[in-house]
C-alpha positions in Angstrom: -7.5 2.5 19.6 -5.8 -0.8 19.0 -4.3 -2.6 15.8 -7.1 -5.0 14.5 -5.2 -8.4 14.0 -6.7 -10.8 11.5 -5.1 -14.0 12.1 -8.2 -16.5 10.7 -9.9 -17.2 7.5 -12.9 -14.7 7.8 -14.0 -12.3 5.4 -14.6 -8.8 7.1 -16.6 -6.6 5.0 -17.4 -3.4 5.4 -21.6 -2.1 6.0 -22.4 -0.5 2.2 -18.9 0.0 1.4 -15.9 2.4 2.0 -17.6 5.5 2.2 -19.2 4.5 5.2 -17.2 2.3 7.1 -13.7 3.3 9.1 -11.0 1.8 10.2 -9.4 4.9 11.8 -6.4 4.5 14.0 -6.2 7.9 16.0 -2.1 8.3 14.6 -1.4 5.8 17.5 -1.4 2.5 16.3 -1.4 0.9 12.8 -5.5 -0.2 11.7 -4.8 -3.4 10.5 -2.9 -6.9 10.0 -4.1 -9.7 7.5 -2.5 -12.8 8.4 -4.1 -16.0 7.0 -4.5 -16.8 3.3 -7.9 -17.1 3.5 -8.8 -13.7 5.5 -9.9 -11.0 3.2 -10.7 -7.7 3.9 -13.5 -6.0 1.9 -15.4 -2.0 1.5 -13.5 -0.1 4.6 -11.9 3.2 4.6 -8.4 2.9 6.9 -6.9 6.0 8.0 -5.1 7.8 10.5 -3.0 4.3 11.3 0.5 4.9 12.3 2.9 2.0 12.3 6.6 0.6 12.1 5.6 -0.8 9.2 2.1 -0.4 7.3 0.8 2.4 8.9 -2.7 1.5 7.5 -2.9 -2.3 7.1 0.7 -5.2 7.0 -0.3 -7.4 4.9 1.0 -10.8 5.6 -1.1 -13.0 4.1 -4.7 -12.7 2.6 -6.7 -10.5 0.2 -7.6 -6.8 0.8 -10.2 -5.4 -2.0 -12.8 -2.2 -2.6 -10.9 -0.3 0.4 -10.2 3.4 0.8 -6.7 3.5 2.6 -5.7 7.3 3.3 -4.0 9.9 5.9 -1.5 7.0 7.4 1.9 7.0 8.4 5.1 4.7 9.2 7.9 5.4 11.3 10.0 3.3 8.4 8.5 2.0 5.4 5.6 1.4 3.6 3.0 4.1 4.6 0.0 3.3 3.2 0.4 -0.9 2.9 3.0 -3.1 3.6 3.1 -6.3 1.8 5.6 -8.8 3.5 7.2 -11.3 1.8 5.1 -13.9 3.8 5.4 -17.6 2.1 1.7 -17.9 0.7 -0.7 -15.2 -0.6 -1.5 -11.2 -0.8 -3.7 -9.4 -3.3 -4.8 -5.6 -2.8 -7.4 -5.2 -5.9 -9.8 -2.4 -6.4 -8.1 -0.5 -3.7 -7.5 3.5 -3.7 -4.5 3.9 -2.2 -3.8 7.9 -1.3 -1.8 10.6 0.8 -0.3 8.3 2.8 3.5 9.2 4.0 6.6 7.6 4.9 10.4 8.8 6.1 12.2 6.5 3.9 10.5 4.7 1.5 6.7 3.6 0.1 5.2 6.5 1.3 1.6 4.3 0.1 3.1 0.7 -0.6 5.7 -1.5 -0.2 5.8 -4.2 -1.5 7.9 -7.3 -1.0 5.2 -10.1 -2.0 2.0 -10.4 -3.8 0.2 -8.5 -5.9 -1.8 -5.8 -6.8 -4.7 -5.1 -9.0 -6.8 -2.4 -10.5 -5.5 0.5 -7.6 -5.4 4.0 -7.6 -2.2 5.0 -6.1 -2.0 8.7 -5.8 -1.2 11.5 -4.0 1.6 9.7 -1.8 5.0 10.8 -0.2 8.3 9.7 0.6 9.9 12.0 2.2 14.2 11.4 2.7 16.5 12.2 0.0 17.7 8.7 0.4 14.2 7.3 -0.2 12.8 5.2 -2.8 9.2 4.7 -4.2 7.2 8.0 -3.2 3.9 6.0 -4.8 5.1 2.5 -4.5 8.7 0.8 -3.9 8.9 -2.8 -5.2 11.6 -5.0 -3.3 9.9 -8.0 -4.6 6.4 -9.0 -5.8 5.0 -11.0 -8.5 3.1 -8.3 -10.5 1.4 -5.1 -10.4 -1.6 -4.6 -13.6 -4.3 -2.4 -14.3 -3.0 0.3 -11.4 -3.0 4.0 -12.0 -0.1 5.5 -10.4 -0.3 9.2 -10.6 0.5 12.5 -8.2 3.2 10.8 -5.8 6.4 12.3 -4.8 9.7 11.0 -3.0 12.2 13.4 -2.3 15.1 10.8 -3.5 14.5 8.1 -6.7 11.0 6.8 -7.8 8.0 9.2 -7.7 5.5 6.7 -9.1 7.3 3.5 -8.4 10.6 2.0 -7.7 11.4 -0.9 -8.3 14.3 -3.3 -7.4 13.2 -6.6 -8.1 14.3 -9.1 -11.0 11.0 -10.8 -11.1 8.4 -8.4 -10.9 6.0 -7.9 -13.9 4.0 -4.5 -14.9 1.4 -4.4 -17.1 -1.5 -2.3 -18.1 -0.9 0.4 -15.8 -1.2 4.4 -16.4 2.3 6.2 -14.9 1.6 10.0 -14.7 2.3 13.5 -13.1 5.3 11.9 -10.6 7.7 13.6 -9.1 11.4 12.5 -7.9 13.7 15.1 -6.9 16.6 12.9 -7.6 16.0 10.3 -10.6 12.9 8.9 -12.3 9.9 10.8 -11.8 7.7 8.1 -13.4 9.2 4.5 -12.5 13.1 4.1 -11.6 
């Protein structure tokens, strides 16, 4: 296996959607990196990735939508996806983001850029005491609307989400059945 790196403006789409179509990284390397603001990614299923960062895709730039992204790992943050605070554009829409772990924190997303639209987020862990965001920690962002945010657990603050941004916006989203062994099961 070896990372898939997306550094042109190509749309990659997956053959009739992601059911049938894998990214899978073999727990060796992370699946994917977007890095253009005009490369989307479209209809894959992205597991087994294991990464510093984004154990299933970093998103740096670009547009990820319709994609199954389960069963990955970090060594540090952001299990599931990593959105960077790169200067220009990231959207994750339509996306089911689930059991995807991290040590620390965003066991399925972190999130320092971008946004993200009409997800499932769900059945994700962070698991240190000291961690934040079991479902999804925000450090930055524009928004977050229409998302369903349900099942995730971190063993410090933030089950669904965490955030700890001044400028990020949440709307039209369904918080439920979080966990946080320390404070705010739902959002902190």
């Amino acid at each position: 296996s070896s990372l898939i790196s997306v550094t042109k403006p190509v749309t990659i789409t997956g053959v009739n959607g992601w059911s049938n179509t894998a990214v899978i990284g073999n727990a060796t390397v992370g699946c994917i990196t977007l890095n253009n603001p005009s490369a989307v990614l479209r209809g894959f299923t992205i597991t087994n990735g294991l990464a510093n960062y984004g154990g299933g895709v970093k998103l740096d730039n670009g547009a990820m939508h319709d994609c199954l992204i389960t069963g990955n790992k970090c060594v540090y943050n952001g299990g599931g996806v990593y959105l960077t605070a790169a200067p220009t554009y990231s959207l994750v829409s339509n996306c089911i983001i689930r059991g995807n772990q991290a040590p620390t924190s965003g066991g399925g997303v972190i999130m320092y850029a971008g946004k993200l639209v009409d997800c499932i987020i769900d059945y994700n862990v962070s698991l240190s005491a000291a961690g934040f965001g079991g479902g999804i920690n925000v450090a930055g962002g524009e928004y977050m609307s229409g998302c369903t945010i349900k099942s995730n657990t971190d063993y410090g603050s933030g089950g669904g989400i965490y955030v700890n941004s001044a400028n990020f916006a949440l709307t039209n989203c369904n918080i439920d059945n979080n966990y946080a062994n320390s404070y705010g099961a739902g959002i902190y």
